[in-house]
Coordinates of C-alpha atoms in Angstrom, one line a residue:
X15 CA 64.8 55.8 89.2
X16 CA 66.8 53.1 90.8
X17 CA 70.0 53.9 88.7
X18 CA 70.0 57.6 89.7
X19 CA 69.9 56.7 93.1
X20 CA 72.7 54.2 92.8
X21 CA 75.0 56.9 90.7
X22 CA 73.4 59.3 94.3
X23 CA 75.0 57.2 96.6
X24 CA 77.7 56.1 95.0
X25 CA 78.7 60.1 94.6
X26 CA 77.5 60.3 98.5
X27 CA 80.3 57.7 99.3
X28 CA 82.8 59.5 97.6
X29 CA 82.4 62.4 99.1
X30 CA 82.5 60.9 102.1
X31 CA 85.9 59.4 101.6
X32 CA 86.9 63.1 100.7
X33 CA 85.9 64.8 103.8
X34 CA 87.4 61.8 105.5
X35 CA 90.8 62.4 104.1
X36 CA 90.8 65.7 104.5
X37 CA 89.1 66.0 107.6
X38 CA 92.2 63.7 109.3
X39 CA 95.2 66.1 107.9
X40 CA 93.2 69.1 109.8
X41 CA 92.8 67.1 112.5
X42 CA 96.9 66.1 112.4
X43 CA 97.5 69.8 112.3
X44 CA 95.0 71.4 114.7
X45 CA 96.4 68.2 117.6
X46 CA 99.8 69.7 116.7
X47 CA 98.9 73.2 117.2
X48 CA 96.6 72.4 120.9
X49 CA 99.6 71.0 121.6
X50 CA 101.7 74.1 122.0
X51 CA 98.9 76.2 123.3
X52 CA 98.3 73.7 126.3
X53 CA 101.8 74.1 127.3
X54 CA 101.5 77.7 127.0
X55 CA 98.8 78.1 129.4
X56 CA 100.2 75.5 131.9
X57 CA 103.7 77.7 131.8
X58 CA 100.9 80.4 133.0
X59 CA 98.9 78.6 135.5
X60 CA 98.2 74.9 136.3
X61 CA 94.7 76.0 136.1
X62 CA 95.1 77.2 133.0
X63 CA 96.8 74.1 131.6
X64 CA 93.7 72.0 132.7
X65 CA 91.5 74.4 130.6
X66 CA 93.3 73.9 127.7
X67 CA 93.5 70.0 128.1
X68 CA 89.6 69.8 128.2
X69 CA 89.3 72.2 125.4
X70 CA 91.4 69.9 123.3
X71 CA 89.5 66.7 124.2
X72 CA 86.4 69.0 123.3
X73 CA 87.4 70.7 120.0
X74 CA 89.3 66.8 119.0
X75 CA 85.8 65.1 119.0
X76 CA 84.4 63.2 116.3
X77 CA 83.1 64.8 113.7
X78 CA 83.6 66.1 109.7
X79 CA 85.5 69.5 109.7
X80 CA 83.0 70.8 106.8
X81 CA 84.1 73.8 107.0
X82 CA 87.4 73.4 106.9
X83 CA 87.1 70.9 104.2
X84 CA 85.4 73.7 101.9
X85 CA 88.3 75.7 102.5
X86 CA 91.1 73.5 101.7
X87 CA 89.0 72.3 98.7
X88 CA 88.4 75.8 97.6
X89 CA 92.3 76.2 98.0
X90 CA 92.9 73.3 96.3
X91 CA 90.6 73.9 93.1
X92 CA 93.0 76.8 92.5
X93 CA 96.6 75.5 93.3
X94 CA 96.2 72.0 92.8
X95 CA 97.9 71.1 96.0
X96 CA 97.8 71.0 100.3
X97 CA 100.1 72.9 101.7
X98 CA 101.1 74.8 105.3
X99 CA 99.3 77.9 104.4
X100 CA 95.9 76.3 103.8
X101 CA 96.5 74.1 106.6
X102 CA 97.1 76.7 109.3
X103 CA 93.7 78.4 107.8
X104 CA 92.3 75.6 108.6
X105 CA 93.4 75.6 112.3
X106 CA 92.0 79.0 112.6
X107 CA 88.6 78.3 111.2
X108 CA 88.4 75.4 113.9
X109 CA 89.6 77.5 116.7
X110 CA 87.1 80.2 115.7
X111 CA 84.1 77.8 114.6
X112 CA 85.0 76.5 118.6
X113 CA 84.5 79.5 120.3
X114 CA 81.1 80.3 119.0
X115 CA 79.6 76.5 119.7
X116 CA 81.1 77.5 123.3
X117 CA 79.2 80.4 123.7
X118 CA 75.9 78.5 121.8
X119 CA 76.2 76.0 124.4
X120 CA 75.4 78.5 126.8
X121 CA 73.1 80.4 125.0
X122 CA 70.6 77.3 124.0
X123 CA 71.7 75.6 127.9
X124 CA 73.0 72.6 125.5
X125 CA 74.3 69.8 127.8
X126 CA 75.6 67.6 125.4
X127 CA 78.1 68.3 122.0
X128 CA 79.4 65.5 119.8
X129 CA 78.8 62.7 122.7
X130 CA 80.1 64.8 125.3
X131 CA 79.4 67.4 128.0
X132 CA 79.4 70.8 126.7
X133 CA 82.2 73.1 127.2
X134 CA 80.7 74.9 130.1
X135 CA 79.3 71.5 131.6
X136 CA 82.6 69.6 131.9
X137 CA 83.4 72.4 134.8
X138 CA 80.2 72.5 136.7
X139 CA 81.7 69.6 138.7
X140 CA 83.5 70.8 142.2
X141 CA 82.1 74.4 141.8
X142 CA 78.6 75.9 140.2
X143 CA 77.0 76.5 137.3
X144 CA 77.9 80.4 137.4
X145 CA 81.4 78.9 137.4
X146 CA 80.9 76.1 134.5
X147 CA 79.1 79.3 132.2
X148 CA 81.8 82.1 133.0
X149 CA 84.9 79.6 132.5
X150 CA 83.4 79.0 129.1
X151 CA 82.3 82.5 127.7
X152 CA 85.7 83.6 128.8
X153 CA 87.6 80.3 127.6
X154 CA 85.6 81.1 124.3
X155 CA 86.8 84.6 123.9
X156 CA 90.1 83.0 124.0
X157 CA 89.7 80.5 121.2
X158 CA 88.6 83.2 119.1
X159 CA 91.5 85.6 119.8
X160 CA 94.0 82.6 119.7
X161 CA 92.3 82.2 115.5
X162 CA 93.6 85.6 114.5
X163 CA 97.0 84.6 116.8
X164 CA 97.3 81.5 114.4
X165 CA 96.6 83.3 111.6
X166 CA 99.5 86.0 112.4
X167 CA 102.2 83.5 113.3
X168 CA 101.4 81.3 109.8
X169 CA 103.1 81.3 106.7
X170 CA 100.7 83.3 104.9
X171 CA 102.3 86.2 103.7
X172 CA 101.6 89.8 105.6
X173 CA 98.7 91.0 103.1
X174 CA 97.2 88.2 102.9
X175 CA 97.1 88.2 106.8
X176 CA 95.5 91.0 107.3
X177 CA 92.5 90.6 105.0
X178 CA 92.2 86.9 106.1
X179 CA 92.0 89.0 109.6
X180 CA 89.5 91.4 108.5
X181 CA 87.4 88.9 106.8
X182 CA 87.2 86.8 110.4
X183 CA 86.4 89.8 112.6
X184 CA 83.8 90.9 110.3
X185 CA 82.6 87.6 110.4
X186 CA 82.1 87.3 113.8
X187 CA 80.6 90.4 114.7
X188 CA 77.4 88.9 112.0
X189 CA 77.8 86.1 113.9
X190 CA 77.2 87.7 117.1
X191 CA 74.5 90.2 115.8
X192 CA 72.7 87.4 114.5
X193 CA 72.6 85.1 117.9
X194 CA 71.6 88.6 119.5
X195 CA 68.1 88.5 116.8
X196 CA 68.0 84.8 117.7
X197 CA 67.3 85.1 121.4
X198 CA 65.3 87.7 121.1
X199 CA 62.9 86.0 119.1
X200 CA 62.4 83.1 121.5
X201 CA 60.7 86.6 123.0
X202 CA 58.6 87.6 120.1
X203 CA 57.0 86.8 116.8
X204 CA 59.8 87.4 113.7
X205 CA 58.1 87.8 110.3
X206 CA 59.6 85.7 107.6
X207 CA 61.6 88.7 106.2
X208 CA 62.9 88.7 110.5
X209 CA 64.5 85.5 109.7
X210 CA 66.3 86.1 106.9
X211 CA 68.0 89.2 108.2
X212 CA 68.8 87.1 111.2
X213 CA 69.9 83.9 108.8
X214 CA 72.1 86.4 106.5
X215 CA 74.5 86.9 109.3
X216 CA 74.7 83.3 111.2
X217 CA 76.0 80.1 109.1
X218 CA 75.6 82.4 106.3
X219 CA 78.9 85.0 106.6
X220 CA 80.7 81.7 108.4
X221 CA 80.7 79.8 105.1
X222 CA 81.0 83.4 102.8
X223 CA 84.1 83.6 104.8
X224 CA 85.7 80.5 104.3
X225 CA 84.8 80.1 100.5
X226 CA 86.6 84.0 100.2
X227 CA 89.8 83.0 102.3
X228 CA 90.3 79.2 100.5
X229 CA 90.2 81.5 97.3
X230 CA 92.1 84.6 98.6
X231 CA 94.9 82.1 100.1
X232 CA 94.9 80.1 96.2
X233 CA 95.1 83.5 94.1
X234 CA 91.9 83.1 93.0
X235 CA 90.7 86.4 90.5
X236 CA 89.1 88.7 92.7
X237 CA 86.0 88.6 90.5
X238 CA 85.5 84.9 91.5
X239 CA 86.5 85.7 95.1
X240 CA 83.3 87.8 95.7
X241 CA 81.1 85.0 93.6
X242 CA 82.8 82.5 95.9
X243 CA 81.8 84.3 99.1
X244 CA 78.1 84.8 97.9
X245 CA 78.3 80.6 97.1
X246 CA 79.3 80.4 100.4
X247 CA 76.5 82.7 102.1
X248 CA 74.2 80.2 99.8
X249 CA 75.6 77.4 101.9
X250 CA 74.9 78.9 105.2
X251 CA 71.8 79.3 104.7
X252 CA 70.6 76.1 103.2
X253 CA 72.6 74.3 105.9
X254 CA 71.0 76.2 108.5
X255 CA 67.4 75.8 107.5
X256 CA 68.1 71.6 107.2
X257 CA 70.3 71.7 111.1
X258 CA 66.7 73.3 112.3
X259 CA 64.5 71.1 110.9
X260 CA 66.5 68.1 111.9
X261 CA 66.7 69.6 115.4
X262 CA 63.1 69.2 115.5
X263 CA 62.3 66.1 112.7
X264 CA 64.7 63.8 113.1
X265 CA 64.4 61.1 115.5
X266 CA 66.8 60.9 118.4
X267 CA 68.4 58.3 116.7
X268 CA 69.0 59.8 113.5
X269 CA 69.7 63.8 115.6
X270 CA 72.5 61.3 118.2
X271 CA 70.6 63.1 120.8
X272 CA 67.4 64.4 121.9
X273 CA 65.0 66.5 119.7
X274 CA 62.8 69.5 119.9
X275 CA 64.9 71.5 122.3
X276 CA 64.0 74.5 119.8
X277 CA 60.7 74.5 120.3
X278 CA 61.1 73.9 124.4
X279 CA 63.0 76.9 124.5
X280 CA 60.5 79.2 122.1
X281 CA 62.9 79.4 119.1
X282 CA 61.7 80.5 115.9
X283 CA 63.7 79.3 113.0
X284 CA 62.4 79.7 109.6
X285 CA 60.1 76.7 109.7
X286 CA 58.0 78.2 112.5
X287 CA 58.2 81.4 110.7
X288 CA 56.5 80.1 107.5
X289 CA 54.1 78.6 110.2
X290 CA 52.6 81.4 111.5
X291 CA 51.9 83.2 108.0
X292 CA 50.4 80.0 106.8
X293 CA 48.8 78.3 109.7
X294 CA 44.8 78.4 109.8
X295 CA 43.0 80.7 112.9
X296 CA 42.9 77.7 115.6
X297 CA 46.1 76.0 114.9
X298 CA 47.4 79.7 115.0
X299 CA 46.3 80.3 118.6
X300 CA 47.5 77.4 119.6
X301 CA 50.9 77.8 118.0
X302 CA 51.2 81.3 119.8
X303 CA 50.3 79.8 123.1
X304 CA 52.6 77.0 122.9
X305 CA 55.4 79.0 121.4
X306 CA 55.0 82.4 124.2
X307 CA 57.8 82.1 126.8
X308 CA 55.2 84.8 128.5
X309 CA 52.6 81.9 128.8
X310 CA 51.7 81.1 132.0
X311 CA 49.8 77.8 130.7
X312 CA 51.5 74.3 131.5
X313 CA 52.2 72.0 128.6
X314 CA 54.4 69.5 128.9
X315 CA 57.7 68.9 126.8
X316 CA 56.6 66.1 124.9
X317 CA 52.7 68.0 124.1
X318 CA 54.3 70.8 123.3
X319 CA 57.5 69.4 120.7
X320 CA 54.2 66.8 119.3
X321 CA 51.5 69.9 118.6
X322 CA 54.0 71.7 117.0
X323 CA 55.3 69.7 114.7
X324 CA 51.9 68.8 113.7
X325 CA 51.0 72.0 113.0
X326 CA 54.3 72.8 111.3
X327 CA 53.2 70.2 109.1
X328 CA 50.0 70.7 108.6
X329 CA 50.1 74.1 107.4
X330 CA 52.4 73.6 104.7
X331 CA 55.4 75.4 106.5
X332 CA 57.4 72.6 106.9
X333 CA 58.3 71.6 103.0
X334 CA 58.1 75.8 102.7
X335 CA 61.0 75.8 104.2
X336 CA 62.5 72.8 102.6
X337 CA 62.1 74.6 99.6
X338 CA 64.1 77.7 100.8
X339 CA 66.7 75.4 101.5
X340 CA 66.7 73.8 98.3
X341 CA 66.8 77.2 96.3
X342 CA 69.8 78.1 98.1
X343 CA 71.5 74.7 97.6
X344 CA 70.8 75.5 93.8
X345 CA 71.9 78.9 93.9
X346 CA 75.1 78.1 95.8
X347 CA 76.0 74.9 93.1
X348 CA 75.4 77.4 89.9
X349 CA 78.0 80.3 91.2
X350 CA 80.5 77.7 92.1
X351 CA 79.7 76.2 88.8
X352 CA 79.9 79.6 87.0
X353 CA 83.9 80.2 88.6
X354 CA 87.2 78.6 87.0
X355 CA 87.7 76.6 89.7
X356 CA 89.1 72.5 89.3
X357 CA 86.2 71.0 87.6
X358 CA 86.9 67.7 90.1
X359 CA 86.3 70.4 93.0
X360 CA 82.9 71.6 91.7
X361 CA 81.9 68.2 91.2
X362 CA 82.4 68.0 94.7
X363 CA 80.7 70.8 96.0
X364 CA 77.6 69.9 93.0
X365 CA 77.7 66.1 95.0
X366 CA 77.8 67.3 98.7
X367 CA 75.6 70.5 98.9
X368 CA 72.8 68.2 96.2
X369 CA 73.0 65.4 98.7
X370 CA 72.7 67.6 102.0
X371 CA 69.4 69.6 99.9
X372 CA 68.2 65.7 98.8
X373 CA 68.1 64.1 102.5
X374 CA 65.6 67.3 103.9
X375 CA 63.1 64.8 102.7
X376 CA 64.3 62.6 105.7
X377 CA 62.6 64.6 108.1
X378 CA 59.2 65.1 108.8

């Protein structure tokens, strides 16, 4: 027991060090390209140049690019190199991954992303909140259309370009779709089977797409392409499943901010899904009351976030959902497994997605 966790971590380290390393040349490259853009927009309007400041600051915050770092793995399990084409993917996934956390800001009133104000927040100052939210819905828009902009002045070549394209619009209109399901359930009750249709097009397409473009962009068989992009779908949805639960489980100190804004704003991720086919009569009544944005009963924040996890817990929907995650964790690691990719490069993805599935048990 203690030696497999020793060989756990020690894997967990190393793949740390990985996304470290490759995490710093996107950064390098993405500081390079913010760089022109800013003095674009100033050459347009001083305003203009002050938006694009903050949104460097903003996108330039700490953090792991994971999902940049899938793709210029992916990329790299094929071609055995790093190089400008993979790189200037990798600026487009961070310009497009920026635009929707923009518009989720707004969407989930979010005050606070990677240690600093949201988006919209850090131009609420001198004007008004209608001001702080419009800046940033536009400003996103923006981002998402300056992704395919990267993508079409790269050196990938013109094909290539245009299905990288396709695969990033189609992306995000699942992405949108799915955030249109998402608020509306704060409004209603979603059935477990609800959830999933939601979940398929969130994280889910996000990661299908970057899996497919790392391989397209390496010359990856087209067989292994479409496996790659159903890995990848695999790895949204285990991800997202363990970001909710730690949105609610975690401790503030573990989350690096406060907890159970999900539950204050009548979310329903899969976890409280599973609850209310598995929770007994009274817990269920209470669940419904606590969780109805119709409601017209007080509860405080802190009653509310405490009752419900309780109950979560209690009814078994908690480790219900752990176990979805975990299934596709496991699905995702056996098609990457099954594909010709760098064996170093599954070992990788075998380490990171196992560990991610392995620490659910963290929380709660």
């Amino acid at each position: 027991m203690g030696r497999n966790n020793t060989k756990s971590n020690d894997r967990s380290c190393e793949d740390e060090k990985i996304l470290d390393r490759y995490t710093s040349k996107v950064n390098e490259r993405l500081k390079d390209y913010l760089n022109g853009l800013t003095g674009e927009l100033k050459r347009y309007h001083p305003f203009m140049g002050l938006c694009a400041d903050e949104s460097r600051e903003y996108i330039l915050r700490g953090g792991r690019r994971i999902m940049s770092c899938c793709a210029l793995l992916t990329y790299e399990g094929y071609t055995g190199e790093i190089d400008e084409r993979i790189l200037d993917l990798c600026v487009a996934i961070e310009l497009y991954r920026h635009a929707i956390l923009i518009h989720d800001d707004i969407a989930d009133e979010d005050e606070m992303r990677r240690g600093g104000r949201s988006f919209h927040k850090l131009f609420v100052e001198g004007y008004d909140e209608r001001f702080g939210n419009s800046l940033a819905i536009f400003y996103g828009n923006l981002l998402f259309a300056q992704s395919l902009e990267s993508i079409k002045n790269s050196g990938i070549d013109e094909e290539t370009k245009g299905q990288i394209i396709e695969l990033f619009a189609e992306s995000y209109q699942s992405v949108n779709e799915s955030q249109i399901l998402d608020i509306l359930f704060e409004y209603t009750i979603p059935t477990v089977r609800e959830w999933e249709i939601m979940a398929s097009n969130r994280a889910s397409p996000l990661f299908g797409m970057i899996m497919a473009g790392g391989a397209m962009l390496g010359g990856a068989p087209e067989d292994e392409m479409k496996v790659l992009t159903r890995a990848g779908g695999h790895i949204g949805i285990s991800f997202d499943i363990q970001d909710d639960i730690i949105g609610t489980f975690a401790t503030e100190e573990q989350y690096g901010r406060a907890v159970g804004s999900d539950i204050i704003l009548c979310k329903k991720p899969l976890h409280i899904a599973y609850a209310y086919e598995l929770a007994e009569r009274d817990d269920l009544e209470i669940l419904e009351r606590l969780m109805n944005k119709r409601s017209e009963e007080f509860y405080s924040d802190d009653e509310r976030i405490k009752t419900v996890k309780e109950i979560v817990s209690r009814c078994g929907a908690l480790d219900r959902a752990k176990e979805t995650s975990r299934y596709h964790a496991k699905k995702a690691i056996e098609l990457i497994r099954s594909t010709s990719i760098d064996d170093g490069v599954k070992d990788f993805f075998t380490g990171f997605i196992g560990f991610v599935a392995e620490s659910l048990e963290w929380y709660g």
